[in-house]
Short mmCIF file of C-alpha atoms and ligand atoms in Angstrom, two decimals:
data_model
loop_
_atom_site.label_atom_id
_atom_site.label_comp_id
_atom_site.label_asym_id
_atom_site.label_seq_id
_atom_site.Cartn_x
_atom_site.Cartn_y
_atom_site.Cartn_z
CA MET L 1 -18.47 -80.76 -128.31
CA GLU L 2 -21.97 -80.72 -129.75
CA THR L 3 -23.45 -77.22 -130.00
CA LYS L 4 -26.77 -76.55 -128.38
CA PRO L 5 -29.64 -76.00 -130.81
CA ILE L 6 -31.18 -72.52 -130.94
CA ILE L 7 -34.83 -72.68 -130.01
CA SER L 8 -37.92 -70.61 -130.76
CA ILE L 9 -41.04 -70.92 -128.67
CA VAL L 10 -44.08 -69.62 -130.52
CA GLY L 11 -46.86 -68.54 -128.13
CA THR L 12 -45.84 -67.32 -124.68
CA GLY L 13 -48.81 -68.47 -122.57
CA TYR L 14 -48.76 -70.88 -119.63
CA VAL L 15 -47.03 -73.56 -121.68
CA GLY L 16 -44.83 -71.43 -123.94
CA LEU L 17 -43.43 -68.99 -121.39
CA THR L 18 -42.80 -71.66 -118.77
CA SER L 19 -40.97 -73.82 -121.33
CA ALA L 20 -39.02 -70.83 -122.68
CA ALA L 21 -37.93 -69.68 -119.21
CA VAL L 22 -36.80 -73.18 -118.19
CA LEU L 23 -34.94 -73.84 -121.45
CA ALA L 24 -33.20 -70.45 -121.24
CA ASN L 25 -32.15 -71.11 -117.62
CA ALA L 26 -30.88 -74.53 -118.73
CA GLY L 27 -28.48 -72.72 -121.08
CA PHE L 28 -30.32 -72.72 -124.41
CA LYS L 29 -30.66 -69.55 -126.49
CA VAL L 30 -34.43 -69.16 -126.72
CA PHE L 31 -36.58 -66.76 -128.71
CA ALA L 32 -39.97 -66.29 -127.05
CA VAL L 33 -42.28 -65.25 -129.89
CA ASP L 34 -45.81 -63.94 -129.51
CA ILE L 35 -48.16 -61.88 -131.66
CA ASP L 36 -49.21 -59.84 -128.63
CA PRO L 37 -46.72 -56.95 -128.16
CA LYS L 38 -48.02 -56.21 -124.62
CA LYS L 39 -47.09 -59.69 -123.45
CA ILE L 40 -43.65 -59.42 -125.08
CA ASP L 41 -43.01 -56.05 -123.37
CA ILE L 42 -43.83 -57.56 -119.97
CA ILE L 43 -41.52 -60.54 -120.60
CA LYS L 44 -38.76 -58.14 -121.74
CA SER L 45 -39.08 -56.41 -118.37
CA GLY L 46 -38.24 -59.74 -116.71
CA LYS L 47 -41.74 -60.77 -115.64
CA SER L 48 -44.51 -63.16 -116.55
CA HIS L 49 -47.75 -61.67 -117.92
CA PHE L 50 -49.82 -64.15 -115.87
CA PHE L 51 -49.54 -65.48 -112.35
CA GLU L 52 -47.66 -68.74 -111.93
CA GLY L 53 -45.70 -69.50 -108.77
CA GLY L 54 -41.94 -68.98 -109.16
CA LEU L 55 -42.10 -68.07 -112.85
CA ASP L 56 -41.16 -64.39 -112.46
CA GLU L 57 -37.84 -65.40 -110.95
CA PHE L 58 -37.10 -67.79 -113.80
CA VAL L 59 -38.08 -65.22 -116.44
CA SER L 60 -36.03 -62.42 -114.89
CA LYS L 61 -32.93 -64.63 -114.58
CA ALA L 62 -33.29 -65.79 -118.18
CA VAL L 63 -33.74 -62.24 -119.52
CA GLU L 64 -30.77 -60.99 -117.46
CA THR L 65 -28.41 -63.65 -118.85
CA GLY L 66 -29.51 -62.77 -122.39
CA ASN L 67 -30.57 -66.36 -123.08
CA LEU L 68 -34.26 -65.46 -123.29
CA LEU L 69 -35.07 -63.19 -126.21
CA PRO L 70 -38.70 -62.06 -126.26
CA THR L 71 -39.89 -60.82 -129.66
CA ILE L 72 -42.91 -60.32 -131.87
CA SER L 73 -40.76 -60.86 -134.96
CA PHE L 74 -40.85 -64.21 -136.77
CA LYS L 75 -38.23 -62.81 -139.20
CA GLU L 76 -35.79 -62.21 -136.35
CA SER L 77 -36.30 -65.52 -134.55
CA ILE L 78 -37.30 -68.40 -136.84
CA PRO L 79 -34.45 -68.23 -139.41
CA GLU L 80 -31.93 -68.50 -136.53
CA SER L 81 -33.70 -71.48 -134.95
CA ASN L 82 -32.96 -75.18 -135.27
CA ILE L 83 -36.00 -76.26 -133.29
CA VAL L 84 -39.30 -74.42 -132.94
CA PHE L 85 -41.95 -75.35 -130.40
CA SER L 86 -45.49 -74.26 -131.27
CA CYS L 87 -47.32 -73.47 -128.02
CA VAL L 88 -50.22 -71.33 -129.22
CA GLY L 89 -53.72 -71.65 -127.80
CA THR L 90 -56.30 -74.15 -129.07
CA PRO L 91 -59.59 -72.90 -127.65
CA ASP L 92 -62.89 -74.53 -128.54
CA ASN L 93 -65.47 -73.31 -131.04
CA PRO L 94 -69.02 -72.68 -129.77
CA ASP L 95 -69.97 -76.21 -130.97
CA GLY L 96 -67.17 -77.77 -128.86
CA SER L 97 -64.86 -78.59 -131.79
CA PRO L 98 -61.27 -77.32 -131.48
CA ASN L 99 -60.48 -73.94 -133.02
CA LEU L 100 -57.21 -74.50 -134.89
CA GLU L 101 -56.91 -71.01 -136.39
CA TYR L 102 -53.90 -70.07 -134.18
CA ILE L 103 -52.19 -73.38 -134.90
CA TYR L 104 -52.43 -72.86 -138.67
CA SER L 105 -51.46 -69.21 -138.49
CA ALA L 106 -48.38 -70.00 -136.36
CA ALA L 107 -47.42 -72.87 -138.71
CA GLU L 108 -47.65 -70.50 -141.68
CA SER L 109 -45.41 -67.88 -140.03
CA ILE L 110 -42.90 -70.63 -139.16
CA ALA L 111 -43.01 -72.09 -142.70
CA LYS L 112 -42.41 -68.70 -144.33
CA ASN L 113 -39.34 -67.91 -142.21
CA ALA L 114 -37.70 -71.26 -141.46
CA LYS L 115 -34.41 -72.48 -142.85
CA ASP L 116 -33.84 -76.04 -144.10
CA GLY L 117 -33.44 -78.70 -141.43
CA ILE L 118 -35.79 -77.07 -138.93
CA VAL L 119 -37.65 -79.34 -136.53
CA VAL L 120 -41.22 -78.13 -135.94
CA VAL L 121 -42.49 -79.42 -132.61
CA GLN L 122 -46.18 -79.24 -131.74
CA LYS L 123 -46.66 -78.75 -128.00
CA SER L 124 -50.22 -77.44 -128.23
CA THR L 125 -53.00 -79.96 -127.71
CA VAL L 126 -54.45 -80.77 -131.12
CA PRO L 127 -56.97 -83.39 -132.30
CA VAL L 128 -55.56 -86.64 -133.61
CA GLY L 129 -54.81 -86.26 -137.32
CA THR L 130 -53.86 -82.56 -137.12
CA GLY L 131 -50.10 -83.10 -137.40
CA ARG L 132 -50.34 -84.74 -140.81
CA LYS L 133 -52.62 -81.97 -142.09
CA LEU L 134 -50.20 -79.34 -140.75
CA MET L 135 -47.25 -81.03 -142.44
CA ALA L 136 -49.14 -80.81 -145.75
CA HIS L 137 -49.98 -77.17 -145.03
CA ILE L 138 -46.35 -76.24 -144.28
CA ALA L 139 -45.25 -78.01 -147.48
CA LYS L 140 -47.88 -76.04 -149.43
CA VAL L 141 -46.79 -72.68 -147.96
CA SER L 142 -43.05 -73.36 -148.45
CA PRO L 143 -42.73 -76.15 -151.04
CA ASP L 144 -38.90 -76.19 -150.95
CA LEU L 145 -38.48 -76.19 -147.18
CA LYS L 146 -36.87 -79.29 -145.68
CA PHE L 147 -38.43 -79.75 -142.25
CA SER L 148 -39.37 -82.43 -139.74
CA TYR L 149 -42.49 -82.52 -137.60
CA VAL L 150 -42.73 -83.92 -134.07
CA SER L 151 -45.73 -84.08 -131.78
CA ASN L 152 -44.70 -83.43 -128.17
CA PRO L 153 -47.83 -82.89 -126.05
CA GLU L 154 -47.46 -80.96 -122.83
CA PHE L 155 -48.54 -82.27 -119.43
CA LEU L 156 -47.72 -79.37 -117.09
CA ARG L 157 -50.37 -78.33 -114.58
CA GLU L 158 -51.12 -74.66 -113.95
CA GLY L 159 -50.24 -73.88 -110.35
CA SER L 160 -47.16 -76.11 -110.52
CA ALA L 161 -46.17 -75.40 -114.12
CA LEU L 162 -42.54 -74.67 -113.36
CA PHE L 163 -42.02 -77.70 -111.18
CA ASP L 164 -43.70 -79.95 -113.77
CA THR L 165 -41.50 -78.56 -116.56
CA LEU L 166 -38.38 -79.22 -114.51
CA ASN L 167 -39.54 -82.58 -113.22
CA MET L 168 -41.18 -84.16 -116.25
CA ASP L 169 -43.21 -87.20 -115.24
CA ARG L 170 -43.16 -88.23 -118.91
CA VAL L 171 -41.94 -86.96 -122.25
CA VAL L 172 -44.15 -88.10 -125.12
CA VAL L 173 -42.76 -87.64 -128.62
CA GLY L 174 -44.29 -88.86 -131.85
CA SER L 175 -42.92 -88.57 -135.36
CA ASP L 176 -42.13 -90.42 -138.58
CA ASP L 177 -38.65 -88.93 -138.37
CA LYS L 178 -36.50 -90.77 -135.81
CA GLU L 179 -33.60 -88.31 -136.04
CA ALA L 180 -35.84 -85.31 -135.32
CA LEU L 181 -37.40 -87.19 -132.45
CA GLU L 182 -33.97 -87.79 -130.87
CA LYS L 183 -33.11 -84.07 -131.22
CA VAL L 184 -36.21 -83.19 -129.22
CA VAL L 185 -35.46 -85.84 -126.58
CA SER L 186 -31.93 -84.45 -126.16
CA VAL L 187 -33.36 -81.00 -125.35
CA PHE L 188 -35.45 -82.49 -122.54
CA THR L 189 -32.54 -84.60 -121.33
CA ALA L 190 -30.59 -81.35 -120.89
CA VAL L 191 -33.51 -79.83 -118.95
CA ASN L 192 -33.67 -82.90 -116.71
CA ASP L 193 -29.90 -82.67 -116.03
CA PHE L 194 -30.22 -78.96 -115.22
CA ALA L 195 -33.18 -79.60 -112.89
CA GLN L 196 -31.19 -82.03 -110.74
CA ASP L 197 -28.78 -79.28 -109.69
CA ILE L 198 -31.29 -76.57 -108.74
CA ASP L 199 -31.40 -75.54 -105.11
CA TYR L 200 -35.14 -75.03 -104.72
CA SER L 201 -34.71 -73.33 -101.38
CA GLU L 202 -33.15 -70.42 -103.33
CA PHE L 203 -36.56 -69.63 -104.75
CA SER L 204 -38.68 -67.41 -102.58
CA ASP L 205 -42.05 -68.44 -103.95
CA TYR L 206 -43.72 -70.75 -101.49
CA ARG L 207 -45.53 -72.73 -104.15
CA LEU L 208 -42.35 -73.76 -105.91
CA ASN L 209 -40.79 -74.62 -102.58
CA ASN L 210 -43.82 -76.49 -101.32
CA VAL L 211 -44.44 -78.42 -104.44
CA SER L 212 -40.87 -79.70 -104.59
CA LYS L 213 -41.23 -80.93 -101.01
CA ILE L 214 -44.71 -82.42 -101.39
CA THR L 215 -44.20 -84.00 -104.81
CA PRO L 216 -40.67 -85.36 -104.75
CA PHE L 217 -38.65 -85.58 -107.90
CA SER L 218 -39.39 -88.72 -109.89
CA LYS L 219 -37.00 -91.56 -109.06
CA THR L 220 -37.65 -93.32 -112.35
CA PRO L 221 -34.59 -92.87 -114.59
CA PHE L 222 -35.25 -90.17 -117.16
CA SER L 223 -34.81 -92.51 -120.12
CA GLU L 224 -37.71 -94.63 -118.80
CA ARG L 225 -39.91 -91.55 -118.71
CA VAL L 226 -39.46 -90.93 -122.44
CA PHE L 227 -42.15 -92.47 -124.67
CA LYS L 228 -41.33 -92.50 -128.37
CA MET L 229 -44.20 -93.36 -130.66
CA GLY L 230 -46.02 -92.63 -133.90
CA LEU L 231 -47.31 -89.14 -134.63
CA GLU L 232 -51.02 -89.97 -134.26
CA SER L 233 -50.44 -91.96 -131.06
CA ALA L 234 -48.69 -89.00 -129.41
CA GLU L 235 -51.56 -86.71 -130.38
CA LEU L 236 -54.07 -89.13 -128.89
CA VAL L 237 -52.15 -89.62 -125.62
CA LYS L 238 -52.70 -86.05 -124.47
CA VAL L 239 -56.47 -85.74 -124.99
CA SER L 240 -57.07 -89.28 -123.72
CA ALA L 241 -55.11 -88.53 -120.53
CA ASN L 242 -57.17 -85.38 -119.85
CA ALA L 243 -60.40 -87.18 -120.72
CA PHE L 244 -59.58 -89.95 -118.24
CA LEU L 245 -58.82 -87.47 -115.45
CA ALA L 246 -62.11 -85.68 -116.16
CA LEU L 247 -63.87 -89.05 -116.02
CA LYS L 248 -62.38 -89.77 -112.60
CA ILE L 249 -63.69 -86.48 -111.19
CA SER L 250 -67.14 -86.96 -112.72
CA PHE L 251 -67.22 -90.52 -111.39
CA ALA L 252 -66.41 -89.26 -107.88
CA ASN L 253 -69.18 -86.66 -108.22
CA SER L 254 -71.74 -89.27 -109.30
CA ILE L 255 -70.92 -91.46 -106.31
CA ALA L 256 -70.90 -88.34 -104.09
CA LYS L 257 -74.56 -87.68 -104.92
CA LEU L 258 -75.38 -91.27 -103.92
CA ALA L 259 -73.28 -90.91 -100.76
CA GLU L 260 -75.32 -87.85 -99.75
CA LYS L 261 -78.59 -89.79 -100.04
CA ALA L 262 -77.20 -92.91 -98.36
CA ASP L 263 -75.48 -91.11 -95.46
CA ALA L 264 -72.01 -92.17 -96.56
CA ASP L 265 -68.97 -89.88 -96.70
CA ILE L 266 -67.42 -89.58 -100.19
CA VAL L 267 -63.95 -88.86 -98.80
CA GLU L 268 -64.01 -92.08 -96.77
CA VAL L 269 -65.44 -93.97 -99.76
CA MET L 270 -62.79 -92.71 -102.19
CA ASN L 271 -60.00 -93.30 -99.67
CA GLY L 272 -61.07 -96.94 -99.75
CA VAL L 273 -61.59 -97.09 -103.51
CA GLY L 274 -58.42 -95.19 -104.42
CA SER L 275 -56.15 -97.34 -102.29
CA ASP L 276 -56.43 -100.03 -104.98
CA PHE L 277 -53.23 -99.54 -107.00
CA ARG L 278 -55.17 -100.31 -110.19
CA ILE L 279 -57.40 -97.30 -109.53
CA GLY L 280 -55.29 -94.74 -107.60
CA ARG L 281 -56.51 -91.96 -105.29
CA ALA L 282 -55.63 -88.95 -107.47
CA PHE L 283 -58.54 -87.09 -109.09
CA LEU L 284 -61.18 -89.12 -107.25
CA TYR L 285 -62.21 -85.87 -105.62
CA ALA L 286 -65.84 -84.89 -105.46
CA GLY L 287 -66.57 -81.17 -105.69
CA LEU L 288 -67.82 -78.38 -107.89
CA GLY L 289 -66.34 -80.07 -110.96
CA TRP L 290 -63.66 -79.50 -113.56
CA GLY L 291 -62.97 -76.34 -115.57
CA GLY L 292 -59.96 -74.47 -116.91
CA GLY L 293 -58.28 -74.00 -120.25
CA CYS L 294 -57.74 -77.73 -120.86
CA PHE L 295 -60.24 -80.32 -119.58
CA PRO L 296 -63.46 -78.81 -120.99
CA LYS L 297 -62.09 -78.14 -124.46
CA ASP L 298 -59.99 -81.31 -124.61
CA VAL L 299 -63.00 -83.44 -123.68
CA SER L 300 -65.34 -81.68 -126.13
CA GLY L 301 -62.56 -81.81 -128.76
CA LEU L 302 -62.18 -85.57 -128.25
CA ILE L 303 -65.93 -86.09 -128.56
CA SER L 304 -66.03 -84.03 -131.74
CA VAL L 305 -63.00 -85.64 -133.43
CA ALA L 306 -64.33 -89.11 -132.51
CA GLU L 307 -67.62 -88.17 -134.18
CA GLU L 308 -65.68 -87.24 -137.32
CA TYR L 309 -64.16 -90.73 -137.29
CA GLY L 310 -67.66 -92.20 -136.72
CA VAL L 311 -66.90 -93.30 -133.15
CA PRO L 312 -69.44 -92.30 -130.49
CA LEU L 313 -68.06 -91.71 -126.98
CA PRO L 314 -71.13 -91.86 -124.69
CA ILE L 315 -68.89 -92.29 -121.65
CA MET L 316 -67.46 -88.79 -122.23
CA ASP L 317 -70.89 -87.28 -122.93
CA ALA L 318 -71.96 -88.56 -119.51
CA ALA L 319 -68.87 -87.08 -117.83
CA VAL L 320 -69.67 -83.66 -119.31
CA GLU L 321 -73.31 -83.88 -118.21
CA GLU L 322 -72.30 -84.87 -114.68
CA ASN L 323 -69.86 -81.96 -114.53
CA GLN L 324 -72.46 -79.45 -115.70
CA SER L 325 -74.88 -80.66 -113.00
CA MET L 326 -72.51 -79.83 -110.12
CA VAL L 327 -73.15 -76.05 -110.13
CA ASP L 328 -76.91 -76.67 -109.79
CA HIS L 329 -76.20 -79.29 -107.15
CA VAL L 330 -74.42 -76.69 -104.98
CA VAL L 331 -77.07 -74.02 -105.62
CA GLU L 332 -79.74 -76.52 -104.56
CA LYS L 333 -77.84 -77.34 -101.36
CA ILE L 334 -77.81 -73.66 -100.41
CA ARG L 335 -81.46 -73.15 -101.37
CA LYS L 336 -82.58 -76.17 -99.35
CA SER L 337 -80.68 -75.30 -96.20
CA ASN L 338 -81.95 -71.70 -96.29
CA GLY L 339 -85.48 -72.52 -97.45
CA GLY L 340 -85.13 -70.23 -100.49
CA ILE L 341 -82.47 -68.23 -102.26
CA SER L 342 -84.01 -64.88 -103.23
CA LYS L 343 -82.27 -61.92 -101.56
CA MET L 344 -79.98 -64.29 -99.68
CA LYS L 345 -76.47 -62.87 -99.19
CA VAL L 346 -73.95 -65.42 -100.43
CA ALA L 347 -70.13 -65.08 -100.27
CA VAL L 348 -68.33 -67.03 -102.99
CA LEU L 349 -64.69 -67.68 -102.11
CA GLY L 350 -62.54 -68.46 -105.13
CA LEU L 351 -62.99 -67.58 -108.80
CA SER L 352 -60.01 -69.19 -110.55
CA PHE L 353 -60.70 -72.66 -111.91
CA LYS L 354 -58.24 -74.12 -109.42
CA PRO L 355 -55.83 -72.81 -106.77
CA GLY L 356 -52.36 -71.53 -107.60
CA THR L 357 -53.40 -69.81 -110.82
CA SER L 358 -55.16 -66.68 -112.00
CA ASP L 359 -56.68 -68.63 -114.88
CA VAL L 360 -60.48 -68.33 -114.93
CA ARG L 361 -61.18 -70.06 -118.23
CA LYS L 362 -64.41 -72.13 -117.92
CA SER L 363 -64.23 -71.72 -114.14
CA GLN L 364 -67.00 -73.58 -112.29
CA ALA L 365 -66.61 -71.06 -109.45
CA ILE L 366 -67.61 -68.19 -111.76
CA LYS L 367 -70.51 -70.25 -113.12
CA LEU L 368 -71.64 -70.80 -109.53
CA ALA L 369 -71.46 -67.10 -108.62
CA ASN L 370 -73.42 -66.18 -111.76
CA LYS L 371 -76.03 -68.91 -111.16
CA LEU L 372 -76.57 -67.79 -107.57
CA HIS L 373 -77.12 -64.24 -108.82
CA GLU L 374 -79.52 -65.50 -111.51
CA LYS L 375 -81.53 -67.27 -108.82
CA GLY L 376 -81.93 -64.00 -106.92
CA ALA L 377 -79.11 -64.14 -104.37
CA ILE L 378 -76.98 -61.08 -103.54
CA VAL L 379 -73.52 -62.36 -104.35
CA LYS L 380 -70.10 -61.15 -103.26
CA ALA L 381 -66.91 -62.85 -104.42
CA PHE L 382 -63.21 -62.89 -103.61
CA ASP L 383 -60.17 -64.61 -105.09
CA PRO L 384 -56.53 -64.23 -103.94
CA GLN L 385 -55.22 -63.89 -107.54
CA ALA L 386 -57.93 -63.89 -110.18
CA MET L 387 -60.05 -60.78 -109.45
CA GLU L 388 -59.07 -58.87 -112.59
CA GLU L 389 -59.27 -61.93 -114.81
CA ALA L 390 -62.72 -62.85 -113.46
CA LYS L 391 -64.34 -59.53 -114.36
CA GLU L 392 -65.03 -60.49 -117.97
CA ASP L 393 -67.04 -63.64 -117.24
CA LEU L 394 -68.56 -62.63 -113.93
CA ASN L 395 -72.01 -61.05 -113.94
CA ARG L 396 -71.44 -57.37 -113.23
CA ASN L 397 -73.93 -57.52 -110.36
CA VAL L 398 -71.63 -59.85 -108.47
CA GLU L 399 -69.71 -57.56 -106.16
CA LEU L 400 -65.96 -58.12 -105.89
CA SER L 401 -64.47 -57.88 -102.37
CA GLY L 402 -60.92 -57.01 -101.39
CA SER L 403 -60.44 -59.77 -98.81
CA ILE L 404 -61.99 -62.90 -97.31
CA SER L 405 -63.35 -60.88 -94.36
CA GLU L 406 -64.89 -58.23 -96.57
CA CYS L 407 -66.51 -60.92 -98.71
CA VAL L 408 -68.10 -62.93 -95.88
CA ASN L 409 -69.07 -59.88 -93.81
CA CYS L 410 -72.84 -60.03 -93.03
CA SER L 411 -73.38 -62.96 -95.42
CA ASP L 412 -76.05 -65.60 -94.90
CA ALA L 413 -73.98 -68.34 -96.52
CA ILE L 414 -70.35 -68.94 -97.46
CA VAL L 415 -69.28 -71.18 -100.36
CA VAL L 416 -65.68 -72.21 -100.89
CA ALA L 417 -65.61 -72.62 -104.67
CA THR L 418 -61.83 -72.91 -105.25
CA ASP L 419 -59.53 -74.71 -102.80
CA TRP L 420 -56.96 -71.95 -102.22
CA ASN L 421 -54.76 -72.41 -99.14
CA GLU L 422 -55.89 -68.95 -98.00
CA PHE L 423 -59.40 -70.34 -97.33
CA LYS L 424 -58.12 -73.49 -95.64
CA GLU L 425 -55.82 -71.50 -93.36
CA HIS L 426 -58.33 -68.75 -92.52
CA ASN L 427 -59.33 -68.32 -88.88
CA TRP L 428 -63.02 -69.15 -89.24
CA LYS L 429 -63.62 -69.11 -85.51
CA SER L 430 -62.76 -65.43 -85.14
CA GLU L 431 -64.47 -64.61 -88.45
CA LYS L 432 -67.81 -66.11 -87.40
CA LYS L 433 -68.89 -63.02 -85.45
CA ASN L 434 -68.90 -60.98 -88.69
CA VAL L 435 -71.03 -63.52 -90.56
CA ASN L 436 -74.80 -63.34 -90.44
CA GLY L 437 -75.85 -66.93 -91.13
CA ASN L 438 -74.29 -70.27 -90.40
CA ILE L 439 -74.46 -72.02 -93.78
CA PHE L 440 -70.98 -73.04 -94.95
CA VAL L 441 -70.66 -75.04 -98.17
CA ASP L 442 -67.24 -76.51 -98.81
CA ALA L 443 -67.73 -77.15 -102.52
CA ARG L 444 -64.19 -78.53 -102.84
CA ASN L 445 -64.17 -80.76 -99.74
CA CYS L 446 -60.97 -79.00 -98.75
CA LEU L 447 -61.66 -77.87 -95.17
CA LYS L 448 -61.87 -79.83 -91.94
CA ALA L 449 -65.59 -80.27 -91.18
CA SER L 450 -64.95 -80.35 -87.41
CA GLU L 451 -63.07 -77.00 -87.48
CA ILE L 452 -65.87 -75.29 -89.40
CA GLN L 453 -68.47 -76.78 -87.04
CA ASP L 454 -66.44 -75.72 -83.99
CA ALA L 455 -66.39 -72.20 -85.41
CA GLY L 456 -70.19 -72.23 -85.25
CA PHE L 457 -71.17 -73.01 -88.84
CA GLU L 458 -73.31 -75.76 -90.32
CA TYR L 459 -70.75 -77.55 -92.53
CA MET L 460 -71.80 -79.05 -95.87
CA GLY L 461 -69.37 -80.68 -98.26
CA ILE L 462 -70.06 -82.52 -101.51
CA GLY L 463 -71.01 -86.14 -100.86
CA ARG L 464 -70.54 -85.88 -97.11
N1 NAD F 1 -52.38 -74.26 -119.75
C1 NAD F 1 -52.12 -75.52 -119.45
O1 NAD F 1 -52.13 -75.94 -118.27
C2 NAD F 1 -51.79 -76.50 -120.55
C3 NAD F 1 -51.24 -77.75 -120.19
C4 NAD F 1 -50.96 -78.65 -121.20
C5 NAD F 1 -51.23 -78.33 -122.53
N2 NAD F 1 -51.78 -77.12 -122.82
C6 NAD F 1 -52.03 -76.81 -124.24
O2 NAD F 1 -51.00 -75.95 -124.70
C7 NAD F 1 -51.51 -75.00 -125.64
C8 NAD F 1 -51.24 -73.60 -125.14
O3 NAD F 1 -51.96 -73.42 -123.95
P1 NAD F 1 -51.74 -72.15 -123.00
O4 NAD F 1 -52.59 -72.37 -121.81
O5 NAD F 1 -50.29 -71.91 -122.84
O6 NAD F 1 -52.39 -71.02 -123.94
P2 NAD F 1 -52.41 -69.43 -123.70
O7 NAD F 1 -53.70 -68.99 -124.27
O8 NAD F 1 -52.05 -69.13 -122.30
O9 NAD F 1 -51.21 -68.92 -124.62
C9 NAD F 1 -51.21 -68.94 -126.00
C10 NAD F 1 -50.33 -67.81 -126.51
O10 NAD F 1 -50.19 -67.92 -127.93
C11 NAD F 1 -50.17 -66.60 -128.46
N3 NAD F 1 -50.47 -66.71 -129.90
C12 NAD F 1 -51.65 -66.94 -130.52
N4 NAD F 1 -51.48 -67.01 -131.85
C13 NAD F 1 -50.16 -66.85 -132.08
C14 NAD F 1 -49.37 -66.86 -133.26
N5 NAD F 1 -49.90 -67.05 -134.47
N6 NAD F 1 -48.05 -66.65 -133.13
C15 NAD F 1 -47.48 -66.45 -131.91
N7 NAD F 1 -48.19 -66.45 -130.76
C16 NAD F 1 -49.51 -66.66 -130.85
C17 NAD F 1 -51.17 -65.85 -127.64
O11 NAD F 1 -50.99 -64.46 -127.72
C18 NAD F 1 -50.89 -66.42 -126.25
O12 NAD F 1 -49.92 -65.64 -125.56
C19 NAD F 1 -53.00 -75.33 -125.78
O13 NAD F 1 -53.16 -76.19 -126.87
C20 NAD F 1 -53.32 -76.04 -124.50
O14 NAD F 1 -54.41 -76.92 -124.64
C21 NAD F 1 -52.05 -76.19 -121.87
#
């Protein structure tokens, strides 16, 4: 019987910890390595250091069985490992280019501690051409090391990270080394086999339960979901996929502005447009725009790497511009309906960049709250999960509330800035008596207009 490879996951963020917890539950011995001792201590205690539905249960089970070994030590983990997945962050520099300092530093620590035969797998999103430079760097740091390098971009979505890792819609692997590539595919084949046998009803978290019911497991045989390709192609798949999704949202927002002027309803329009199988309905959602730890930096990273290759991408420049305009578009809606914004009391509901996560990186909701404050409004804000995380980016004059009711109490206008279920399911009819004004902006087009109107508000969506 073939023995299972020992795995190290370097970087225990959204991607790394989710992957580590799933692999450990699937029976692999997994070192979860991070430079941040606080994060490692939390993982050791059987918990995730960030909010992601269902993940705590996976982490605690993996730690209990002894399969998940959290550590800050590269010396303890890397020499024992046959495969190491690099999952460190790749934020953007102030000029929009990708900051690869963590990638290089992790590669160096791996190179210094690895034993011959190790397969280094890059899961982090890196600009096309990085893999080859990293291979040269590893060879420079450890000239005698025999290693293989595989690009394996990650496609999980925060908010359903666990489900996506169990139910991979695709596995993209790129390498010059076919044998290494097969080793990586066999790890994911084992995860796919493990995922088939999970009883999702055993998990208490409603998001994991819901998502497995709403998004059924892929019926396409696993082998047809594996895409083997060249190293550079794999690197380019990931950023191109995110760029295309960002384009779809910005396109919907452009048409939404036209719909507003022409008395059309963007949801009706996109239902018609998206029913064409060549286009598809997903991501044709008008709203406050895209944010988060991936789209903004992947799009700006693509623009900047394309520039390096001498290829202008005006289509992506336009998508960024359209996205940036959406915060002002919502502020203007509020200003117009109130006849001014100074001293107006505005309740901003939602601060995370999307529901189901406490991630506030480049959150449009936070930008909106800050912009409203800048324009003179008195702003209160509430988020079901991201209050602590939001504090750093939120203007300190924006008051944080402990609940929806506290936030909207005595406000002149309400804006739903993140489409959390909590806001959709709220009883707006009984809440209305506590609210001063009747302006209600659904900046994510996520509520039923008729219900909000029946509750006594003037409903305004985006493009409708
Ligand atoms: N978050 C997502 O939804 C998502 C989805 C697909 C791809 N990605 C990509 O995956 C990568 C990781 O993203 P993330 O959101 O998980 O990042 P993150 O910021 O949540 O986590 C990165 C982790 O790496 C650790 N780290 C930094 N330098 C290290 C080093 N030298 N050695 C060990 N650990 C180190 C940090 O302490 C942190 O815990 C990024 O390239 C991102 O673009 C993210």
